Coordinates of C-alpha atoms in Angstrom, one line a residue:
M1 CA 90.0 58.8 76.7
A2 CA 91.5 62.3 77.0
Q3 CA 93.6 62.8 80.1
H4 CA 91.6 65.8 81.2
E5 CA 88.2 64.0 81.1
R6 CA 86.6 63.4 84.5
G7 CA 87.4 60.1 86.1
Y8 CA 90.7 59.6 84.2
K9 CA 92.7 56.8 85.9
G10 CA 95.9 58.5 86.7
P11 CA 99.1 57.0 88.1
L12 CA 97.4 56.4 91.5
M13 CA 94.5 54.4 89.9
Q14 CA 95.9 52.1 87.3
P15 CA 93.7 49.1 86.4
G16 CA 94.4 46.2 88.8
I17 CA 96.3 48.4 91.2
I18 CA 93.9 50.3 93.5
L19 CA 95.7 52.6 96.0
L20 CA 92.8 55.0 96.7
R21 CA 89.4 54.3 98.1
E22 CA 86.8 53.2 95.6
G23 CA 84.9 56.2 94.3
T24 CA 87.8 58.6 94.5
D25 CA 87.7 61.1 91.6
T26 CA 91.0 62.1 90.0
S27 CA 91.5 64.7 87.3
Q28 CA 94.8 65.7 85.9
G29 CA 96.8 67.0 83.0
R30 CA 96.5 70.1 80.8
G31 CA 92.7 70.0 80.9
Q32 CA 92.6 70.1 84.7
L33 CA 94.9 73.2 84.7
I34 CA 92.7 75.0 82.1
S35 CA 89.7 74.1 84.2
N36 CA 91.3 75.7 87.3
I37 CA 92.2 78.9 85.3
N38 CA 88.6 79.1 84.0
A39 CA 87.2 78.9 87.6
C40 CA 89.5 81.7 88.7
E41 CA 88.3 83.9 85.8
V42 CA 84.7 83.3 86.8
I43 CA 85.5 84.5 90.4
A44 CA 87.2 87.6 89.1
D45 CA 84.2 88.4 86.9
A46 CA 82.1 88.5 90.1
V47 CA 84.1 91.5 91.6
R48 CA 85.4 93.0 88.3
T49 CA 82.7 95.8 88.2
T50 CA 83.4 97.0 91.8
L51 CA 86.8 98.5 91.0
G52 CA 87.4 102.2 91.1
P53 CA 85.4 105.4 91.8
R54 CA 82.7 104.4 89.3
G55 CA 82.5 100.8 90.5
M56 CA 79.1 99.2 91.2
D57 CA 78.0 97.6 94.4
K58 CA 76.9 94.0 95.0
L59 CA 73.8 92.9 97.0
I60 CA 74.6 89.5 98.6
I61 CA 71.9 87.6 100.5
N62 CA 73.2 84.8 102.7
H63 CA 71.4 81.5 103.7
N64 CA 69.8 83.3 106.7
G65 CA 68.3 86.0 104.4
L66 CA 70.7 88.7 105.7
A67 CA 71.4 91.2 103.0
T68 CA 74.8 92.9 102.5
I69 CA 75.5 95.7 100.1
S70 CA 79.2 96.2 99.4
N71 CA 81.8 96.9 96.8
D72 CA 84.7 95.8 99.0
G73 CA 86.5 92.9 97.3
A74 CA 87.4 91.0 100.5
T75 CA 83.9 91.3 101.9
I76 CA 82.3 90.0 98.6
M77 CA 84.8 87.1 98.4
K78 CA 84.1 86.1 102.0
L79 CA 80.3 86.2 101.4
L80 CA 80.4 84.2 98.1
D81 CA 81.1 80.9 99.9
I82 CA 83.3 79.6 97.1
V83 CA 83.7 75.8 97.0
H84 CA 86.0 75.3 94.1
P85 CA 89.4 74.5 95.6
A86 CA 91.5 76.5 93.1
A87 CA 89.2 79.5 93.0
R88 CA 89.3 79.6 96.8
T89 CA 92.9 80.7 96.5
L90 CA 91.6 84.1 95.3
T91 CA 89.5 84.4 98.4
E92 CA 92.6 83.8 100.5
I93 CA 94.7 86.5 98.8
A94 CA 91.8 89.0 99.1
K95 CA 91.7 88.2 102.8
S96 CA 95.5 88.6 103.2
Q97 CA 95.5 91.9 101.3
D98 CA 92.7 93.1 103.6
A99 CA 94.5 92.1 106.8
E100 CA 97.9 93.4 105.6
V101 CA 97.1 96.8 104.1
G102 CA 93.3 97.1 104.1
D103 CA 92.8 98.3 100.5
G104 CA 93.4 96.9 97.0
T105 CA 91.4 93.7 97.6
T106 CA 89.6 93.9 94.3
S107 CA 92.8 94.8 92.4
V108 CA 94.7 91.7 93.8
V109 CA 91.9 89.4 92.6
L110 CA 91.8 91.0 89.1
L111 CA 95.6 90.8 88.8
A112 CA 95.8 87.2 89.8
S113 CA 93.0 86.3 87.4
E114 CA 94.6 88.2 84.5
F115 CA 98.0 86.6 85.1
L116 CA 96.3 83.2 84.7
K117 CA 94.3 84.4 81.7
Q118 CA 97.5 85.5 79.9
A119 CA 99.1 82.1 80.8
K120 CA 96.2 80.0 79.4
P121 CA 97.2 80.2 75.6
F122 CA 100.8 79.1 76.5
I123 CA 99.4 76.2 78.5
E124 CA 97.2 75.2 75.5
D125 CA 100.2 75.4 73.2
G126 CA 102.2 73.0 75.3
V127 CA 104.5 75.3 77.3
H128 CA 105.4 73.7 80.6
A129 CA 103.8 75.3 83.6
Q130 CA 107.1 75.6 85.5
V131 CA 108.5 77.7 82.6
I132 CA 105.6 80.1 83.0
I133 CA 106.0 80.2 86.8
R134 CA 109.7 80.9 86.6
S135 CA 109.1 83.8 84.1
Y136 CA 106.3 85.2 86.3
R137 CA 108.5 85.2 89.3
Q138 CA 111.2 87.0 87.5
A139 CA 108.8 89.6 86.2
T140 CA 107.4 90.1 89.7
A141 CA 110.9 90.7 91.1
L142 CA 111.5 93.3 88.4
A143 CA 108.2 95.0 88.9
L144 CA 108.8 95.3 92.7
K145 CA 112.2 96.8 92.0
Y146 CA 110.7 99.3 89.6
I147 CA 108.0 100.3 92.2
R148 CA 110.7 101.0 94.8
E149 CA 112.7 103.1 92.3
M150 CA 109.7 105.1 91.2
A151 CA 107.9 105.6 94.6
V152 CA 108.1 109.2 96.0
T153 CA 109.3 109.6 99.6
V154 CA 107.4 112.1 101.7
N155 CA 109.2 114.0 104.4
K156 CA 107.9 112.8 107.8
G157 CA 109.7 115.6 109.6
D158 CA 107.3 118.2 108.1
K159 CA 104.0 117.7 109.9
D160 CA 102.0 119.6 107.4
E161 CA 103.4 117.6 104.4
L162 CA 102.9 114.4 106.3
R163 CA 99.3 115.2 107.1
S164 CA 98.6 116.3 103.5
M165 CA 100.0 113.0 102.3
L166 CA 97.9 111.0 104.7
E167 CA 94.7 112.9 103.8
K168 CA 95.3 112.3 100.1
C169 CA 95.9 108.5 100.6
A170 CA 92.7 108.3 102.7
A171 CA 90.7 110.2 100.1
T172 CA 92.0 108.0 97.3
S173 CA 90.9 104.9 99.3
L174 CA 87.5 106.4 100.0
S175 CA 86.9 107.6 96.4
S176 CA 85.8 104.1 95.3
K177 CA 83.5 103.6 98.3
L178 CA 79.8 104.4 99.0
V179 CA 80.9 107.5 100.9
A180 CA 82.9 109.0 98.0
R181 CA 80.9 112.2 98.1
Q182 CA 81.9 112.8 101.7
K183 CA 85.5 111.7 101.3
S184 CA 87.0 115.1 102.3
F185 CA 85.1 114.9 105.6
F186 CA 85.9 111.3 106.4
S187 CA 89.6 111.5 105.2
N188 CA 90.1 114.3 107.8
L189 CA 88.3 112.3 110.4
V190 CA 90.3 109.2 109.7
V191 CA 93.7 111.0 109.8
D192 CA 92.7 112.7 113.1
A193 CA 91.8 109.3 114.5
V194 CA 95.1 107.5 113.5
M195 CA 97.2 110.4 114.8
L196 CA 95.7 110.1 118.2
L197 CA 97.2 106.6 118.6
D198 CA 100.6 105.7 120.0
D199 CA 103.6 104.7 117.9
L200 CA 102.4 101.1 117.4
L201 CA 99.2 102.3 115.9
P202 CA 97.0 99.5 117.4
L203 CA 93.8 99.1 115.3
N204 CA 91.7 98.0 118.3
M205 CA 92.3 101.3 120.0
I206 CA 89.9 103.0 117.4
G207 CA 86.4 102.2 118.4
I208 CA 83.7 102.5 115.8
K209 CA 80.1 102.8 117.0
K210 CA 77.1 102.8 114.7
V211 CA 73.9 104.8 115.5
Q212 CA 71.1 104.9 112.9
G213 CA 69.6 108.2 112.1
G214 CA 71.0 111.6 111.0
A215 CA 73.3 112.4 108.1
L216 CA 76.8 111.1 107.4
E217 CA 78.2 114.5 108.3
D218 CA 76.7 114.0 111.8
S219 CA 79.4 111.4 112.4
Q220 CA 81.9 112.5 115.0
L221 CA 85.3 111.6 116.4
V222 CA 85.7 111.5 120.2
A223 CA 89.2 112.0 121.4
G224 CA 88.7 109.5 124.2
V225 CA 86.1 106.8 124.8
A226 CA 82.4 106.6 124.1
F227 CA 80.3 103.6 124.5
K228 CA 76.6 102.8 124.6
K229 CA 74.8 102.9 127.9
T230 CA 75.0 99.4 129.4
F231 CA 72.1 97.3 130.8
S232 CA 71.0 99.1 134.0
Y233 CA 68.9 98.2 137.1
A234 CA 66.5 100.2 139.1
G235 CA 68.1 103.3 140.6
F236 CA 70.2 104.1 137.5
E237 CA 68.2 107.2 136.6
M238 CA 68.9 108.6 140.1
Q239 CA 72.7 108.7 139.4
P240 CA 74.5 111.9 138.2
K241 CA 75.3 111.8 134.5
H242 CA 77.9 114.5 134.4
Y243 CA 81.2 115.0 136.3
E244 CA 84.3 117.2 136.1
N245 CA 87.7 115.6 136.8
P246 CA 86.2 112.3 138.2
K247 CA 88.2 109.4 139.5
I248 CA 87.3 106.2 137.6
A249 CA 87.3 102.7 139.1
L250 CA 87.8 99.9 136.5
L251 CA 86.7 96.6 137.9
N252 CA 86.2 93.0 136.9
V253 CA 84.0 92.3 140.0
E254 CA 80.4 91.2 140.4
L255 CA 78.4 93.6 142.6
E256 CA 75.2 91.8 143.2
L257 CA 73.7 89.2 145.5
K258 CA 74.1 85.7 144.0
R259 CA 71.7 82.9 144.7
E260 CA 73.2 79.6 145.8
K261 CA 74.1 76.9 143.4
E262 CA 71.5 74.2 142.9
N263 CA 73.7 71.6 144.6
A264 CA 74.6 73.9 147.5
E265 CA 73.6 72.6 151.0
V266 CA 73.5 74.6 154.2
R267 CA 72.3 72.7 157.4
I268 CA 70.5 75.0 159.8
E269 CA 68.6 74.2 163.0
N270 CA 66.7 77.4 163.7
V271 CA 65.7 80.7 162.1
K272 CA 68.6 82.7 163.7
E273 CA 71.1 80.6 161.8
Y274 CA 69.3 81.2 158.5
Q275 CA 69.2 84.9 159.3
A276 CA 73.0 84.8 159.9
V277 CA 73.6 83.3 156.5
V278 CA 71.5 86.0 154.8
D279 CA 73.2 88.8 156.8
A280 CA 76.6 87.4 155.8
E281 CA 75.8 87.8 152.1
W282 CA 74.6 91.3 152.5
E283 CA 77.7 92.2 154.6
I284 CA 80.0 90.9 151.9
L285 CA 78.3 93.0 149.3
Y286 CA 78.2 96.2 151.5
E287 CA 81.8 95.7 152.4
K288 CA 82.8 95.7 148.7
L289 CA 80.7 98.9 148.1
D290 CA 82.2 100.7 151.1
K291 CA 85.7 100.0 149.9
I292 CA 84.9 101.4 146.5
Y293 CA 83.3 104.5 148.0
A294 CA 86.3 105.0 150.2
T295 CA 88.6 105.5 147.1
G296 CA 86.7 108.6 146.1
A297 CA 85.8 107.2 142.7
K298 CA 82.9 108.9 141.1
V299 CA 82.6 106.6 138.1
V300 CA 82.5 102.8 138.6
L301 CA 82.8 100.5 135.5
S302 CA 82.8 96.8 135.7
K303 CA 82.9 94.0 133.1
L304 CA 80.6 91.9 135.3
P305 CA 77.0 92.8 136.4
I306 CA 76.3 95.5 139.0
G307 CA 72.9 94.6 140.6
D308 CA 70.0 96.8 141.6
V309 CA 71.1 97.0 145.3
A310 CA 74.5 98.3 144.3
T311 CA 73.0 100.6 141.7
Q312 CA 70.7 102.3 144.2
W313 CA 73.5 102.4 146.9
F314 CA 75.8 104.2 144.4
A315 CA 72.9 106.6 143.4
D316 CA 72.4 107.6 147.1
R317 CA 76.1 108.6 147.2
D318 CA 76.2 110.5 143.9
I319 CA 78.3 107.9 142.1
F320 CA 77.8 106.7 138.5
C321 CA 78.1 103.0 137.8
A322 CA 77.9 100.8 134.7
G323 CA 78.1 97.0 134.7
R324 CA 78.5 94.6 131.8
V325 CA 80.9 96.9 130.0
P326 CA 82.2 95.1 126.9
D327 CA 85.9 94.2 127.1
D328 CA 87.1 96.2 124.1
D329 CA 85.4 99.4 125.6
M330 CA 86.9 98.7 129.0
Q331 CA 90.4 98.3 127.4
R332 CA 90.0 101.6 125.5
T333 CA 88.9 103.3 128.7
R334 CA 91.9 102.0 130.6
K335 CA 94.2 103.1 127.8
A336 CA 92.7 106.6 127.7
C337 CA 92.1 107.3 131.4
G338 CA 95.0 105.4 132.9
G339 CA 94.6 103.1 135.9
S340 CA 94.2 99.3 135.7
I341 CA 91.4 96.8 135.7
Q342 CA 91.1 95.3 139.2
T343 CA 89.7 91.8 140.0
S344 CA 89.3 92.6 143.7
V345 CA 88.3 95.6 145.8
N346 CA 90.8 94.9 148.6
N347 CA 93.6 97.1 147.2
L348 CA 92.0 100.0 145.4
T349 CA 94.8 102.5 145.8
D350 CA 94.9 105.9 144.1
D351 CA 97.3 104.8 141.4
V352 CA 95.0 102.1 140.0
L353 CA 92.2 104.6 139.4
G354 CA 91.7 106.3 136.1
R355 CA 91.0 110.0 135.5
C356 CA 89.5 112.3 132.8
E357 CA 88.5 115.9 132.6
H358 CA 84.9 115.4 131.6
F359 CA 82.5 112.5 131.9
K360 CA 79.0 112.9 130.5
E361 CA 76.1 110.7 129.4
R362 CA 74.2 112.2 126.5
Q363 CA 71.8 111.3 123.7
V364 CA 73.1 110.3 120.3
G365 CA 70.2 109.6 117.9
G366 CA 68.0 107.0 119.6
E367 CA 70.8 105.8 122.0
R368 CA 72.4 107.1 125.1
Y369 CA 76.2 107.1 125.2
N370 CA 78.8 107.6 128.0
F371 CA 81.6 110.0 126.9
F372 CA 85.0 110.2 128.6
T373 CA 86.9 113.2 127.2
G374 CA 89.9 115.2 128.2
C375 CA 91.8 112.1 129.0
P376 CA 95.4 112.7 130.1
K377 CA 96.8 109.5 128.4
A378 CA 94.4 109.6 125.4
K379 CA 96.0 107.1 123.0
T380 CA 92.7 105.9 121.8
C381 CA 89.6 107.4 120.1
T382 CA 86.0 106.5 119.1
I383 CA 84.3 107.2 115.9
I384 CA 80.5 107.5 116.1
L385 CA 78.9 106.8 112.7
R386 CA 75.5 108.2 111.7
G387 CA 73.5 107.3 108.7
G388 CA 70.2 105.9 107.4
A389 CA 69.8 102.2 106.6
E390 CA 71.7 99.6 108.6
Q391 CA 73.4 98.2 105.4
F392 CA 74.5 101.7 104.6
I393 CA 76.2 102.2 108.0
E394 CA 77.8 98.8 107.8
E395 CA 79.3 99.6 104.4
T396 CA 80.5 103.0 105.8
E397 CA 82.2 101.1 108.6
R398 CA 84.0 98.8 106.1
S399 CA 85.0 101.9 104.0
L400 CA 86.5 103.6 107.1
H401 CA 88.3 100.4 108.0
D402 CA 90.0 100.4 104.6
A403 CA 90.9 104.1 104.9
I404 CA 92.3 103.6 108.5
M405 CA 94.4 100.7 107.4
I406 CA 95.8 102.8 104.5
V407 CA 96.7 105.7 106.7
R408 CA 98.4 103.4 109.2
R409 CA 100.4 101.9 106.4
A410 CA 101.3 105.3 105.0
M411 CA 102.5 106.5 108.4
K412 CA 104.8 103.4 108.7
N413 CA 105.9 103.5 105.1
D414 CA 106.5 107.0 103.8
T415 CA 106.6 106.2 100.1
V416 CA 103.6 106.8 97.8
V417 CA 102.8 106.2 94.1
A418 CA 100.0 107.5 91.9
G419 CA 96.8 105.5 91.7
G420 CA 94.2 105.3 88.9
G421 CA 96.2 102.8 86.9
A422 CA 99.2 105.1 86.6
I423 CA 101.7 102.8 88.4
E424 CA 100.4 99.7 86.5
M425 CA 100.9 101.4 83.1
A426 CA 104.4 102.5 84.1
L427 CA 105.3 99.0 85.2
S428 CA 103.8 97.5 82.1
K429 CA 105.9 99.8 79.9
R430 CA 109.1 99.0 81.7
L431 CA 108.5 95.3 81.7
R432 CA 107.6 95.3 78.0
D433 CA 110.9 97.1 77.3
H434 CA 112.8 94.6 79.4
A435 CA 111.2 91.7 77.6
R436 CA 112.6 92.8 74.3
T437 CA 116.2 92.5 75.6
I438 CA 115.9 88.8 76.5
P439 CA 115.7 85.7 74.2
G440 CA 113.5 82.6 74.3
K441 CA 110.1 81.9 75.8
Q442 CA 110.7 84.2 78.7
Q443 CA 110.4 87.2 76.3
L444 CA 106.9 86.2 75.5
L445 CA 105.9 85.4 79.0
I446 CA 107.2 88.6 80.6
A447 CA 105.5 90.5 77.8
A448 CA 102.3 88.7 78.7
F449 CA 102.8 89.6 82.4
S450 CA 103.2 93.3 81.4
Q451 CA 100.0 93.1 79.4
A452 CA 98.2 91.6 82.3
L453 CA 99.0 94.7 84.4
E454 CA 96.9 96.8 82.1
V455 CA 93.7 95.1 83.4
I456 CA 93.5 97.7 86.2
P457 CA 93.3 100.9 84.0
R458 CA 91.2 99.0 81.5
Q459 CA 88.7 98.0 84.1
L460 CA 88.6 101.5 85.6
C461 CA 87.6 102.8 82.2
E462 CA 85.0 100.1 81.6
N463 CA 83.4 100.6 85.0
A464 CA 83.1 104.4 84.3
G465 CA 81.6 103.7 80.9
F466 CA 84.6 105.1 78.9
D467 CA 86.1 103.8 75.7
A468 CA 88.9 101.7 77.3
T469 CA 90.8 101.2 74.0
D470 CA 91.1 104.9 73.3
I471 CA 92.2 105.9 76.8
L472 CA 94.7 103.0 77.1
N473 CA 96.3 104.1 73.8
K474 CA 96.7 107.6 75.2
L475 CA 98.3 106.2 78.3
R476 CA 100.7 104.0 76.3
R477 CA 101.7 107.1 74.3
E478 CA 102.3 109.2 77.4
H479 CA 104.4 106.5 79.1
A480 CA 106.3 105.7 76.0
A481 CA 107.4 109.4 75.8
G482 CA 109.2 109.1 79.2
P483 CA 108.6 108.4 82.9
C484 CA 105.4 109.9 84.1
W485 CA 102.4 109.4 86.4
Y486 CA 99.6 109.4 83.8
G487 CA 96.6 107.3 84.7
V488 CA 92.8 107.2 84.1
D489 CA 90.9 110.4 85.1
V490 CA 87.3 109.3 85.8
H491 CA 86.1 112.9 86.1
K492 CA 87.4 114.2 82.7
E493 CA 87.1 110.9 80.8
D494 CA 90.7 111.3 79.8
A495 CA 94.3 110.4 80.7
S496 CA 95.9 112.8 83.1
D497 CA 98.7 113.2 85.7
N498 CA 97.3 111.5 88.7
F499 CA 100.2 112.4 91.0
A500 CA 99.5 116.1 90.4
A501 CA 95.8 115.4 90.9
A502 CA 96.6 114.0 94.3
V503 CA 95.4 110.4 93.6
W504 CA 98.0 108.8 95.9
E505 CA 98.4 105.3 97.3
P506 CA 101.1 104.0 99.6
A507 CA 103.6 102.0 97.6
I508 CA 103.2 99.1 100.1
V509 CA 99.6 98.6 98.8
K510 CA 100.9 97.9 95.2
I511 CA 103.9 95.9 96.4
N512 CA 101.7 93.6 98.5
A513 CA 99.0 93.3 95.8
L514 CA 101.5 92.4 93.1
T515 CA 103.3 89.9 95.3
A516 CA 100.1 88.2 96.5
A517 CA 98.6 88.0 93.0
S518 CA 101.7 86.6 91.4
E519 CA 102.1 84.0 94.2
A520 CA 98.4 82.9 93.8
A521 CA 98.8 82.6 90.0
C522 CA 101.9 80.6 90.3
M523 CA 100.3 78.3 92.9
V524 CA 97.3 77.6 90.6
L525 CA 99.6 77.0 87.7
S526 CA 101.7 74.5 89.7
V527 CA 98.7 72.2 90.3
D528 CA 98.3 69.5 87.6
E529 CA 96.1 67.0 89.4
T530 CA 93.1 67.1 91.7
V531 CA 92.3 64.1 93.8
K532 CA 88.8 64.3 95.4
A533 CA 88.0 61.8 98.1
P534 CA 84.5 60.4 98.1
T535 CA 82.0 61.5 100.7
S536 CA 81.3 59.1 103.6
D537 CA 77.9 57.9 102.2
V538 CA 79.3 57.3 98.7
A539 CA 82.3 55.5 100.1
G540 CA 80.1 53.4 102.5
A541 CA 77.7 52.4 99.8
Q542 CA 80.4 51.5 97.3
A543 CA 82.5 49.6 99.9
Q544 CA 79.5 47.5 100.9
G545 CA 78.0 46.8 97.5
G546 CA 80.4 48.1 94.9
G547 CA 77.6 49.5 92.8
H548 CA 76.1 52.9 92.3
P549 CA 76.3 55.0 95.5
G550 CA 72.6 55.8 95.4
M551 CA 71.5 52.1 95.0
M552 CA 71.2 49.2 97.5
P553 CA 73.2 46.2 96.3
A554 CA 71.1 43.4 94.8
G555 CA 70.2 40.5 97.0
R556 CA 70.6 42.4 100.2
G557 CA 68.1 44.0 102.6
R558 CA 68.7 46.5 105.3
G559 CA 70.9 45.1 108.0
M560 CA 71.9 42.0 106.0
P561 CA 75.6 41.1 105.7
A562 CA 77.4 41.5 102.4
R563 CA 77.9 38.4 100.3
R564 CA 81.4 37.2 99.9

């Protein structure tokens, strides 16, 4: 029996020596390695057509019937619910790329798959996997060195040059998204949003709110905080909805009458004692409200509910209140307006209150939103997205998330490279030249690694409907003539200088993608055996009867002891 056939008894399952539970499935050897590579190629085929400005979208429907339309590699990989253990590695690297730099999630999956595809013929010819892994790691180190040498540094001291670089990086990220036609509008909006943050550039300080209706260009950036009107009680409409220079009280206090617990017990002997208990509850509530009113606060926000009594009490005194404010909105309000969130009303001094120039509640589409603008410590912002269908707005949010991550990375790392397959072709050429200078199997393996890098420009051409062979030959000719930034031009159906065309990407995106893809490929290549434990029902049936897991052992009924 061939080693790679299913059920092969490996070293752990020799006849007569059983170390693993009965029913354990082990597969090993060269056939198992080829099987894992094939599984990774199938996964890459699922996202291959989403790459680039002419990439197609995927419609994925989950088990609940919820439809998602996206061309974001990480989103698709998460929704596919992959069960193959080796192929799941590609899901993990897509997630890590999304968390680390936000963009390049499809590229990292394609690169990892192509590295494995190029290694497959060597595995079939008997080359040991460790030789391939060693060569791939050497090629990755050389490629990262070349990227750092070729990357162009942008002068951060020049504000205009820095902003221009950030806008180009954001536009490049958005060019492959659903909102590509509005990329100039959104790239400006994203750069403005990131530049409003503090030096740490915290992602959670950019709030994204989605309101259906209107056009994409109706989306707006609020230099401050905006959140949807919270659940309100009777009396809310009587409150003022506009203030100039108000003080803002940020609370984590419940302002409503609470009924007793079910197991609470109060022993009373007459009606007066009962009245005293009721009056005490009201006095506690009114005491809290009086202390808030004494601070001079005109806007009261609380994470916990504010009941109808308190709502009407505040309305009578021209105070706006909102209860059940989400924690992330409350944190952004605190960051923008200053002050601190109080868990008690006993020490509401002036320094714990927030302030802003303008507070206003106004209509946005079919929703009402509370706006805090002109904040003295505005290190936060809110993007209100408009659009048609819910799936369209969801995809717009994912696109903006990628662009925001790219701009954040570009601000922290001021080196950029040309996109559109330009950097991959440059690396491929340099690695191919290096491979010719070394002897042995490594020459072939590093050349295979360099050829794998061409998957990015080739796929860009195929997704745009171009002749990939013709354009890749042009690119090879241009790069062979000397160092250049020539890549695929999807608008002219030709090869052109993508750096001059402002198709820029932060160098960290390519460094991270190449590192993650190489690590994933090496990990898959290092696995030569899969041991699959039986499920509990299979193990139980076989342990009791030793027969087929789906059959009851002969001579036994339900509940009868096993024969010994």
